Amino acid sequence: MNTADLRLPVDVPSTALFTDHYELTMLQAALRSGTAARRSVFEVFTRRLPTGRRYGVVTGTGRVLDAVENFRFDDGHLDFLRDHRVVDEPTLAYLADYRFRGDIWGYPEGEVYFPGSPLLRVEGSFAEAVLLETVILSILNHDAAVAAAASRMSVAAGKRPLIEMGARRTHELAAVAASRAAYIGGFSSTSDLAAGFRYGIPTVGTSAHAFTLLHDSERDAFTAQVDSLGRGTTLLVDTYDVAEAVRMAVEIAGPELGAVRIDSGDLLLVAHRVRQQLDDLGAKNTRIVVTSDLDEYAIASLAAAPVDAYGVGTQLVTGSGHPTCSMVYKLVARAESDAPDAPLAPVAKKSLGGKTSIGGRKWAARRKDEDGVAEAEVVGTGEVPPDLAGDLLLVELVRGGAVVGREPLDAARERHVAARENLPLSARQLSRGEPVLLTEYV
């Protein structure tokens, strides 16, 4: 069963109004001036990574493809635009029949990126391509921020699994997207059932402190949970006294107890004490799960602790201090006339303050050294050098308005692991630093 086809309430029937007012007023003016049909090329890129980050993670591509397919103006949308005098009647007539019929190329989801990387290239008429700016950026900026945080946490965790638990710390719809992005970045499961239903991500969870507090005693709570969920369940042991709770948990569930969860206190110290206690009680296979406001630095600090899994919420869904990636969507080339075969002319904004961009329809490749380790991001607008032809990064996603690049979520997850492994070792450092690859323009 493809759960995406079931249309959860977290989906929307149309993404057409997930845009800014000025996209439509630009369309109106372009239609009036006769330039709306000019073939145009827009690119998504970022001029810089968040401070201290060494690489970014391309995430949200699959959601972008869904958004492009669902970008349709229905009668209610058109009535709203008419009633609020956003655009004139000729523009409304154009929007009534709007379909994106162009082409989209981009870095495959899960790939890493750097400043200047042309992450997404949207080609079509100016009218059809300009309308997609806001929805594309809103998806990519959010999802890539969460995935970058997830990737850093995954590096810090090593082979220990990570559980995404941030649904209650963000908007209910953003929580589903965040879970998807975290899975691509290296998390293995989520607590959010909507994300599990929508994307097939494994879901986990047992009980909170409220369940313990509900019962007349901690023993009653543990007994009820084990009776219901079995001896392999995870018992939360820090509601009252941790040592007593661990003793009682093993007494009730036996050495087959699946795991205990610690959600407060000095996690490093408590984890060591709990591990020793579990071993002494014969529960040598009982795992220890820790939660409590973790980020990549806290996870790294627990590397030597006897911890088996981490649950992460707030810091993950907010990008661990960087909730956006500063991606932009810029026109880089446009036809010199309305003729279908008119040549493309490169265009670029020129300004002070670091907001300049480079014109031209671009390709990108990642040059590797003799050991197969990436050493530079090469971006160009002309012919691709023969030695880089096998290392091109952009793949076809949409052809003539039809999606051709949709893939399973696990493919993006696996791609990210491979891409990260092919970066210089310094990419895995959590200390502040510059991007591990520089972009070379040719």
CSV table of C-alpha atoms in Angstrom, one decimal:
chain,number,residue,atom,x,y,z
A,1,MET,CA,0.0,0.0,0.0
A,2,ASN,CA,1.3,3.5,-0.9
A,3,THR,CA,0.2,5.5,2.1
A,4,ALA,CA,0.9,8.7,0.3
A,5,ASP,CA,-2.1,7.9,-2.0
A,6,LEU,CA,-4.4,7.9,1.0
A,7,ARG,CA,-4.2,11.6,1.5
A,8,LEU,CA,-3.8,12.1,5.2
A,9,PRO,CA,-5.1,15.3,6.7
A,10,VAL,CA,-1.4,16.4,6.8
A,11,ASP,CA,-1.5,16.8,3.1
A,12,VAL,CA,-3.3,19.6,1.3
A,13,PRO,CA,-5.3,19.4,-1.9
A,14,SER,CA,-3.5,22.3,-3.4
A,15,THR,CA,-0.3,24.2,-2.8
A,16,ALA,CA,-1.2,27.1,-5.0
A,17,LEU,CA,-1.6,29.7,-2.3
A,18,PHE,CA,1.6,28.6,-0.5
A,19,THR,CA,3.2,31.6,-2.2
A,20,ASP,CA,3.9,35.3,-1.7
A,21,HIS,CA,1.6,38.0,-2.9
A,22,TYR,CA,4.3,39.5,-5.2
A,23,GLU,CA,4.7,36.3,-7.2
A,24,LEU,CA,1.2,37.0,-8.6
A,25,THR,CA,1.7,40.7,-9.1
A,26,MET,CA,4.9,39.9,-11.0
A,27,LEU,CA,3.0,37.5,-13.1
A,28,GLN,CA,0.3,40.1,-13.9
A,29,ALA,CA,2.9,42.7,-15.0
A,30,ALA,CA,4.8,40.1,-17.1
A,31,LEU,CA,1.6,39.0,-18.8
A,32,ARG,CA,0.8,42.6,-19.6
A,33,SER,CA,4.3,43.4,-20.9
A,34,GLY,CA,4.4,40.3,-23.0
A,35,THR,CA,7.4,38.8,-21.2
A,36,ALA,CA,5.6,36.1,-19.2
A,37,ALA,CA,6.2,33.4,-21.9
A,38,ARG,CA,9.9,33.9,-22.1
A,39,ARG,CA,11.8,30.7,-21.4
A,40,SER,CA,13.5,31.1,-18.0
A,41,VAL,CA,15.9,29.3,-15.7
A,42,PHE,CA,15.7,29.6,-12.0
A,43,GLU,CA,18.2,28.0,-9.6
A,44,VAL,CA,18.1,27.3,-5.8
A,45,PHE,CA,21.3,27.8,-3.9
A,46,THR,CA,22.7,29.2,-0.7
A,47,ARG,CA,25.5,31.7,-0.5
A,48,ARG,CA,26.7,30.3,2.9
A,49,LEU,CA,26.2,27.5,5.3
A,50,PRO,CA,24.9,28.2,8.8
A,51,THR,CA,27.7,29.4,11.0
A,52,GLY,CA,30.2,26.6,11.8
A,53,ARG,CA,28.6,24.0,9.6
A,54,ARG,CA,30.8,22.0,7.3
A,55,TYR,CA,28.2,20.6,4.8
A,56,GLY,CA,24.5,20.8,4.1
A,57,VAL,CA,22.1,18.0,3.3
A,58,VAL,CA,19.7,18.2,0.4
A,59,THR,CA,16.3,17.3,1.8
A,60,GLY,CA,12.7,18.0,0.8
A,61,THR,CA,13.1,17.1,-2.8
A,62,GLY,CA,10.3,14.5,-2.7
A,63,ARG,CA,8.0,17.0,-1.0
A,64,VAL,CA,8.9,19.6,-3.7
A,65,LEU,CA,7.8,17.2,-6.4
A,66,ASP,CA,4.4,16.7,-4.6
A,67,ALA,CA,4.0,20.4,-4.2
A,68,VAL,CA,4.6,21.1,-7.9
A,69,GLU,CA,2.1,18.4,-8.9
A,70,ASN,CA,-0.5,19.9,-6.5
A,71,PHE,CA,0.1,23.5,-7.5
A,72,ARG,CA,-3.5,24.1,-8.9
A,73,PHE,CA,-5.8,27.1,-8.5
A,74,ASP,CA,-9.4,26.0,-7.8
A,75,ASP,CA,-12.5,28.2,-7.8
A,76,GLY,CA,-12.1,29.1,-4.2
A,77,HIS,CA,-8.6,30.3,-4.7
A,78,LEU,CA,-9.6,32.3,-7.7
A,79,ASP,CA,-12.5,33.9,-5.8
A,80,PHE,CA,-10.2,34.8,-3.0
A,81,LEU,CA,-7.8,36.5,-5.3
A,82,ARG,CA,-10.6,38.3,-7.1
A,83,ASP,CA,-12.4,39.4,-4.0
A,84,HIS,CA,-9.1,40.8,-2.5
A,85,ARG,CA,-8.1,42.4,-5.8
A,86,VAL,CA,-4.7,40.7,-5.8
A,87,VAL,CA,-4.6,40.4,-9.6
A,88,ASP,CA,-6.7,41.3,-12.6
A,89,GLU,CA,-9.1,39.2,-14.6
A,90,PRO,CA,-6.6,38.2,-17.4
A,91,THR,CA,-4.2,37.0,-14.7
A,92,LEU,CA,-7.0,35.0,-13.0
A,93,ALA,CA,-7.8,33.4,-16.4
A,94,TYR,CA,-4.1,32.3,-16.7
A,95,LEU,CA,-4.1,30.9,-13.2
A,96,ALA,CA,-7.3,28.9,-13.8
A,97,ASP,CA,-5.4,26.8,-16.3
A,98,TYR,CA,-2.0,26.9,-14.5
A,99,ARG,CA,0.1,23.7,-14.8
A,100,PHE,CA,3.8,23.6,-14.5
A,101,ARG,CA,4.9,22.1,-17.9
A,102,GLY,CA,8.6,22.7,-17.6
A,103,ASP,CA,11.6,20.8,-16.4
A,104,ILE,CA,13.3,20.5,-13.0
A,105,TRP,CA,16.8,19.1,-12.3
A,106,GLY,CA,18.4,18.9,-8.9
A,107,TYR,CA,20.8,17.3,-6.6
A,108,PRO,CA,19.3,13.9,-5.6
A,109,GLU,CA,17.8,13.9,-2.1
A,110,GLY,CA,20.2,12.9,0.6
A,111,GLU,CA,23.2,14.4,-1.2
A,112,VAL,CA,25.4,16.9,0.5
A,113,TYR,CA,25.8,20.5,-0.7
A,114,PHE,CA,28.0,23.6,-0.2
A,115,PRO,CA,27.8,27.3,-0.8
A,116,GLY,CA,27.1,27.9,-4.4
A,117,SER,CA,25.8,24.4,-5.2
A,118,PRO,CA,23.0,24.7,-7.7
A,119,LEU,CA,20.7,22.5,-5.7
A,120,LEU,CA,17.6,22.8,-7.9
A,121,ARG,CA,17.2,24.1,-11.5
A,122,VAL,CA,13.7,25.0,-12.6
A,123,GLU,CA,13.2,25.7,-16.3
A,124,GLY,CA,10.0,26.8,-18.0
A,125,SER,CA,8.3,30.0,-19.0
A,126,PHE,CA,8.8,32.9,-16.6
A,127,ALA,CA,5.1,32.8,-15.7
A,128,GLU,CA,5.0,29.1,-14.7
A,129,ALA,CA,8.4,29.0,-12.9
A,130,VAL,CA,8.2,32.2,-10.9
A,131,LEU,CA,5.1,31.0,-9.1
A,132,LEU,CA,6.9,28.1,-7.5
A,133,GLU,CA,9.6,30.2,-5.7
A,134,THR,CA,8.0,30.4,-2.3
A,135,VAL,CA,6.7,26.9,-1.9
A,136,ILE,CA,10.0,25.4,-3.1
A,137,LEU,CA,12.0,27.5,-0.7
A,138,SER,CA,9.7,26.9,2.3
A,139,ILE,CA,10.1,23.2,1.8
A,140,LEU,CA,13.8,23.0,1.2
A,141,ASN,CA,14.9,25.6,3.8
A,142,HIS,CA,13.0,23.8,6.5
A,143,ASP,CA,13.7,20.2,5.6
A,144,ALA,CA,17.4,20.7,4.9
A,145,ALA,CA,17.9,22.5,8.2
A,146,VAL,CA,16.4,19.5,10.1
A,147,ALA,CA,18.4,17.0,8.1
A,148,ALA,CA,21.6,18.8,8.7
A,149,ALA,CA,21.0,18.7,12.4
A,150,ALA,CA,20.0,15.0,12.1
A,151,SER,CA,23.2,14.2,10.2
A,152,ARG,CA,25.4,15.8,12.8
A,153,MET,CA,23.6,13.9,15.6
A,154,SER,CA,24.0,10.7,13.6
A,155,VAL,CA,27.7,11.3,13.3
A,156,ALA,CA,27.9,11.9,17.1
A,157,ALA,CA,25.8,8.8,17.9
A,158,GLY,CA,27.8,6.5,15.8
A,159,LYS,CA,26.1,3.1,15.4
A,160,ARG,CA,23.6,3.8,18.2
A,161,PRO,CA,20.1,4.4,16.9
A,162,LEU,CA,18.3,7.8,17.1
A,163,ILE,CA,14.6,8.3,17.8
A,164,GLU,CA,12.9,11.5,16.5
A,165,MET,CA,10.6,12.8,19.2
A,166,GLY,CA,10.0,16.4,18.3
A,167,ALA,CA,6.3,16.5,17.2
A,168,ARG,CA,5.2,18.4,20.3
A,169,ARG,CA,7.9,21.1,19.8
A,170,THR,CA,6.9,22.4,16.4
A,171,HIS,CA,3.8,23.0,14.2
A,172,GLU,CA,1.8,19.8,13.6
A,173,LEU,CA,2.4,19.8,9.9
A,174,ALA,CA,6.0,20.7,10.2
A,175,ALA,CA,6.5,17.8,12.6
A,176,VAL,CA,5.7,15.3,9.8
A,177,ALA,CA,8.1,17.0,7.4
A,178,ALA,CA,10.7,17.1,10.2
A,179,SER,CA,10.4,13.4,10.9
A,180,ARG,CA,10.9,12.7,7.2
A,181,ALA,CA,14.0,14.9,7.1
A,182,ALA,CA,15.4,13.4,10.2
A,183,TYR,CA,15.0,9.9,8.8
A,184,ILE,CA,17.0,10.9,5.7
A,185,GLY,CA,19.7,12.5,8.0
A,186,GLY,CA,20.2,9.3,9.9
A,187,PHE,CA,17.4,8.8,12.5
A,188,SER,CA,16.0,5.3,12.6
A,189,SER,CA,12.5,5.9,13.9
A,190,THR,CA,9.9,8.5,15.0
A,191,SER,CA,7.3,8.9,17.7
A,192,ASP,CA,5.0,10.7,15.3
A,193,LEU,CA,2.3,8.4,13.9
A,194,ALA,CA,1.3,10.8,11.1
A,195,ALA,CA,4.9,10.6,9.8
A,196,GLY,CA,4.9,6.8,10.1
A,197,PHE,CA,1.6,6.6,8.2
A,198,ARG,CA,2.5,9.1,5.5
A,199,TYR,CA,6.1,8.0,4.9
A,200,GLY,CA,6.5,4.5,6.3
A,201,ILE,CA,9.0,5.6,8.9
A,202,PRO,CA,9.2,3.1,11.8
A,203,THR,CA,7.3,4.4,14.9
A,204,VAL,CA,8.1,3.7,18.5
A,205,GLY,CA,6.9,4.7,22.0
A,206,THR,CA,5.7,3.3,25.3
A,207,SER,CA,4.8,5.6,28.1
A,208,ALA,CA,5.4,9.0,29.7
A,209,HIS,CA,5.6,10.2,33.3
A,210,ALA,CA,1.8,10.7,33.3
A,211,PHE,CA,1.3,7.0,33.1
A,212,THR,CA,3.3,6.4,36.2
A,213,LEU,CA,1.7,9.3,38.1
A,214,LEU,CA,-1.8,7.9,37.1
A,215,HIS,CA,-1.3,4.8,39.2
A,216,ASP,CA,-1.3,4.5,43.0
A,217,SER,CA,2.3,3.3,42.9
A,218,GLU,CA,5.2,3.0,40.5
A,219,ARG,CA,4.9,-0.8,40.9
A,220,ASP,CA,1.3,-0.7,39.7
A,221,ALA,CA,2.3,1.4,36.7
A,222,PHE,CA,5.2,-0.9,35.7
A,223,THR,CA,3.0,-4.0,36.2
A,224,ALA,CA,0.2,-2.6,34.1
A,225,GLN,CA,2.7,-1.7,31.3
A,226,VAL,CA,4.4,-5.1,31.3
A,227,ASP,CA,1.1,-6.9,31.4
A,228,SER,CA,-0.1,-4.9,28.4
A,229,LEU,CA,3.0,-4.5,26.3
A,230,GLY,CA,5.1,-7.5,27.3
A,231,ARG,CA,8.5,-7.9,29.0
A,232,GLY,CA,10.3,-6.4,26.0
A,233,THR,CA,8.8,-3.0,26.7
A,234,THR,CA,10.7,0.1,27.8
A,235,LEU,CA,10.0,1.4,31.3
A,236,LEU,CA,10.6,5.0,32.3
A,237,VAL,CA,12.6,4.9,35.5
A,238,ASP,CA,13.2,8.5,36.5
A,239,THR,CA,9.7,9.6,37.9
A,240,TYR,CA,10.8,9.1,41.5
A,241,ASP,CA,14.0,7.3,42.5
A,242,VAL,CA,16.0,5.8,39.6
A,243,ALA,CA,17.7,3.1,41.5
A,244,GLU,CA,14.5,1.8,43.1
A,245,ALA,CA,12.7,2.0,39.8
A,246,VAL,CA,15.4,0.0,38.1
A,247,ARG,CA,15.3,-2.7,40.8
A,248,MET,CA,11.5,-2.8,40.6
A,249,ALA,CA,11.5,-2.9,36.8
A,250,VAL,CA,13.7,-6.0,36.7
A,251,GLU,CA,11.7,-7.6,39.5
A,252,ILE,CA,8.5,-7.2,37.6
A,253,ALA,CA,9.7,-7.8,34.0
A,254,GLY,CA,12.6,-10.1,34.8
A,255,PRO,CA,15.9,-10.0,32.9
A,256,GLU,CA,14.0,-10.0,29.7
A,257,LEU,CA,13.1,-6.4,30.2
A,258,GLY,CA,13.6,-4.6,26.9
A,259,ALA,CA,14.9,-1.2,28.0
A,260,VAL,CA,14.8,1.5,30.6
A,261,ARG,CA,14.5,5.2,29.7
A,262,ILE,CA,16.2,8.0,31.5
A,263,ASP,CA,14.8,11.5,30.9
A,264,SER,CA,16.5,13.7,33.5
A,265,GLY,CA,19.5,14.3,35.6
A,266,ASP,CA,23.2,13.9,34.9
A,267,LEU,CA,22.8,11.4,32.0
A,268,LEU,CA,26.4,10.4,31.9
A,269,LEU,CA,26.5,9.5,35.6
A,270,VAL,CA,23.0,8.0,35.8
A,271,ALA,CA,23.6,5.8,32.7
A,272,HIS,CA,26.7,4.3,34.2
A,273,ARG,CA,24.9,3.6,37.5
A,274,VAL,CA,21.9,2.1,35.8
A,275,ARG,CA,24.1,-0.1,33.6
A,276,GLN,CA,25.9,-1.4,36.6
A,277,GLN,CA,22.7,-2.0,38.4
A,278,LEU,CA,21.1,-3.8,35.5
A,279,ASP,CA,24.1,-6.1,35.1
A,280,ASP,CA,24.1,-6.9,38.8
A,281,LEU,CA,20.4,-7.8,38.6
A,282,GLY,CA,21.1,-10.1,35.7
A,283,ALA,CA,19.4,-7.9,33.1
A,284,LYS,CA,22.6,-7.7,30.9
A,285,ASN,CA,20.6,-7.4,27.7
A,286,THR,CA,18.3,-4.6,28.9
A,287,ARG,CA,19.1,-1.5,26.9
A,288,ILE,CA,19.3,2.1,28.1
A,289,VAL,CA,17.6,4.9,26.2
A,290,VAL,CA,18.2,8.5,27.1
A,291,THR,CA,16.2,11.6,26.2
A,292,SER,CA,16.1,15.1,27.9
A,293,ASP,CA,16.9,18.0,25.6
A,294,LEU,CA,19.7,16.3,23.6
A,295,ASP,CA,21.6,17.9,20.8
A,296,GLU,CA,24.7,16.7,18.8
A,297,TYR,CA,27.0,18.0,21.5
A,298,ALA,CA,25.2,16.2,24.3
A,299,ILE,CA,25.1,13.1,22.3
A,300,ALA,CA,28.8,13.3,21.7
A,301,SER,CA,29.5,13.8,25.4
A,302,LEU,CA,27.7,10.5,26.0
A,303,ALA,CA,29.9,8.5,23.6
A,304,ALA,CA,31.7,6.7,26.4
A,305,ALA,CA,28.5,6.2,28.4
A,306,PRO,CA,26.6,2.8,28.3
A,307,VAL,CA,23.8,4.2,26.3
A,308,ASP,CA,22.0,2.2,23.6
A,309,ALA,CA,19.8,4.7,22.0
A,310,TYR,CA,19.0,8.5,22.0
A,311,GLY,CA,15.6,10.2,21.7
A,312,VAL,CA,15.8,13.8,20.4
A,313,GLY,CA,13.1,16.4,20.1
A,314,THR,CA,13.4,20.2,20.3
A,315,GLN,CA,17.0,20.7,19.0
A,316,LEU,CA,16.3,18.4,16.1
A,317,VAL,CA,13.1,20.0,14.8
A,318,THR,CA,14.6,23.5,15.2
A,319,GLY,CA,17.7,22.7,13.2
A,320,SER,CA,19.9,22.7,16.4
A,321,GLY,CA,20.1,26.4,16.4
A,322,HIS,CA,19.8,26.9,12.7
A,323,PRO,CA,16.1,26.5,11.7
A,324,THR,CA,16.7,27.7,8.1
A,325,CYS,CA,19.4,27.3,5.4
A,326,SER,CA,19.2,30.7,3.7
A,327,MET,CA,18.5,29.1,0.4
A,328,VAL,CA,17.4,31.5,-2.4
A,329,TYR,CA,15.6,31.0,-5.8
A,330,LYS,CA,17.1,33.3,-8.4
A,331,LEU,CA,16.6,33.8,-12.1
A,332,VAL,CA,19.9,33.0,-13.7
A,333,ALA,CA,19.0,32.9,-17.4
A,334,ARG,CA,16.2,33.9,-19.7
A,335,ALA,CA,15.4,33.8,-23.4
A,336,GLU,CA,16.2,36.9,-25.4
A,337,SER,CA,12.8,36.8,-27.0
A,338,ASP,CA,9.5,34.9,-26.9
A,339,ALA,CA,10.6,32.6,-29.8
A,340,PRO,CA,10.8,29.0,-28.7
A,341,ASP,CA,14.4,28.6,-30.0
A,342,ALA,CA,15.6,32.0,-28.7
A,343,PRO,CA,19.0,31.7,-27.1
A,344,LEU,CA,19.3,32.0,-23.3
A,345,ALA,CA,21.1,35.0,-21.9
A,346,PRO,CA,22.7,34.8,-18.4
A,347,VAL,CA,21.3,37.2,-15.9
A,348,ALA,CA,22.4,38.0,-12.3
A,349,LYS,CA,21.7,40.4,-9.5
A,350,LYS,CA,24.6,42.8,-8.7
A,351,SER,CA,24.6,44.3,-5.3
A,352,LEU,CA,26.6,45.0,-2.2
A,353,GLY,CA,26.5,43.1,1.0
A,354,GLY,CA,27.3,39.6,-0.2
A,355,LYS,CA,24.1,39.2,-2.2
A,356,THR,CA,25.6,38.9,-5.6
A,357,SER,CA,24.9,35.8,-7.7
A,358,ILE,CA,26.4,34.2,-10.8
A,359,GLY,CA,24.3,34.1,-14.0
A,360,GLY,CA,24.0,31.2,-16.4
A,361,ARG,CA,22.4,27.7,-16.5
A,362,LYS,CA,24.8,25.6,-14.4
A,363,TRP,CA,26.0,22.1,-14.1
A,364,ALA,CA,27.8,20.8,-11.0
A,365,ALA,CA,30.3,18.0,-10.3
A,366,ARG,CA,32.2,16.8,-7.3
A,367,ARG,CA,35.9,16.2,-8.0
A,368,LYS,CA,37.5,13.4,-6.1
A,369,ASP,CA,41.1,12.6,-5.2
A,370,GLU,CA,42.9,9.4,-6.0
A,371,ASP,CA,41.4,7.8,-2.9
A,372,GLY,CA,37.8,8.6,-3.9
A,373,VAL,CA,37.5,11.4,-1.3
A,374,ALA,CA,35.7,14.6,-2.5
A,375,GLU,CA,38.1,17.5,-2.8
A,376,ALA,CA,36.1,20.3,-4.6
A,377,GLU,CA,32.6,21.2,-5.8
A,378,VAL,CA,33.0,22.3,-9.4
A,379,VAL,CA,30.3,24.5,-10.9
A,380,GLY,CA,30.2,25.7,-14.5
A,381,THR,CA,28.0,27.1,-17.3
A,382,GLY,CA,29.8,25.9,-20.4
A,383,GLU,CA,30.9,22.5,-21.5
A,384,VAL,CA,31.5,19.9,-18.9
A,385,PRO,CA,35.2,18.9,-18.7
A,386,PRO,CA,35.6,15.2,-19.8
A,387,ASP,CA,37.3,14.3,-16.5
A,388,LEU,CA,34.2,15.4,-14.6
A,389,ALA,CA,31.5,13.9,-16.9
A,390,GLY,CA,31.1,10.9,-14.7
A,391,ASP,CA,30.7,12.9,-11.5
A,392,LEU,CA,27.8,15.2,-12.4
A,393,LEU,CA,25.4,15.8,-9.5
A,394,LEU,CA,22.2,17.1,-10.9
A,395,VAL,CA,19.5,14.5,-11.9
A,396,GLU,CA,16.3,14.9,-13.8
A,397,LEU,CA,13.3,15.3,-11.6
A,398,VAL,CA,10.5,16.7,-13.8
A,399,ARG,CA,10.3,16.5,-17.6
A,400,GLY,CA,7.6,18.4,-19.4
A,401,GLY,CA,5.7,18.9,-16.2
A,402,ALA,CA,5.6,15.1,-15.4
A,403,VAL,CA,7.5,13.9,-12.3
A,404,VAL,CA,10.2,11.4,-13.3
A,405,GLY,CA,12.5,11.5,-10.3
A,406,ARG,CA,10.4,10.2,-7.4
A,407,GLU,CA,12.1,7.5,-5.3
A,408,PRO,CA,11.7,5.6,-2.1
A,409,LEU,CA,12.6,7.4,1.1
A,410,ASP,CA,15.2,4.8,2.0
A,411,ALA,CA,17.1,5.6,-1.2
A,412,ALA,CA,17.7,9.1,0.0
A,413,ARG,CA,18.7,7.9,3.4
A,414,GLU,CA,21.2,5.5,2.0
A,415,ARG,CA,22.5,8.1,-0.4
A,416,HIS,CA,23.2,10.5,2.5
A,417,VAL,CA,25.3,8.0,4.3
A,418,ALA,CA,27.4,7.3,1.2
A,419,ALA,CA,27.8,11.0,0.4
A,420,ARG,CA,28.9,11.8,3.9
A,421,GLU,CA,31.4,9.0,3.9
A,422,ASN,CA,33.0,10.3,0.8
A,423,LEU,CA,33.7,13.7,2.4
A,424,PRO,CA,37.0,14.6,4.1
A,425,LEU,CA,37.2,13.3,7.7
A,426,SER,CA,36.9,16.9,9.0
A,427,ALA,CA,33.3,16.9,7.8
A,428,ARG,CA,32.4,14.7,10.9
A,429,GLN,CA,33.9,17.2,13.4
A,430,LEU,CA,31.3,18.9,15.5
A,431,SER,CA,33.6,21.9,16.3
A,432,ARG,CA,32.9,25.1,14.4
A,433,GLY,CA,34.6,25.2,11.0
A,434,GLU,CA,34.4,26.2,7.4
A,435,PRO,CA,32.7,24.1,4.7
A,436,VAL,CA,34.9,21.1,3.9
A,437,LEU,CA,34.7,21.7,0.2
A,438,LEU,CA,35.1,24.9,-1.7
A,439,THR,CA,33.2,25.7,-4.8
A,440,GLU,CA,35.2,26.2,-7.9
A,441,TYR,CA,33.6,28.1,-10.8
A,442,VAL,CA,34.7,27.2,-14.4
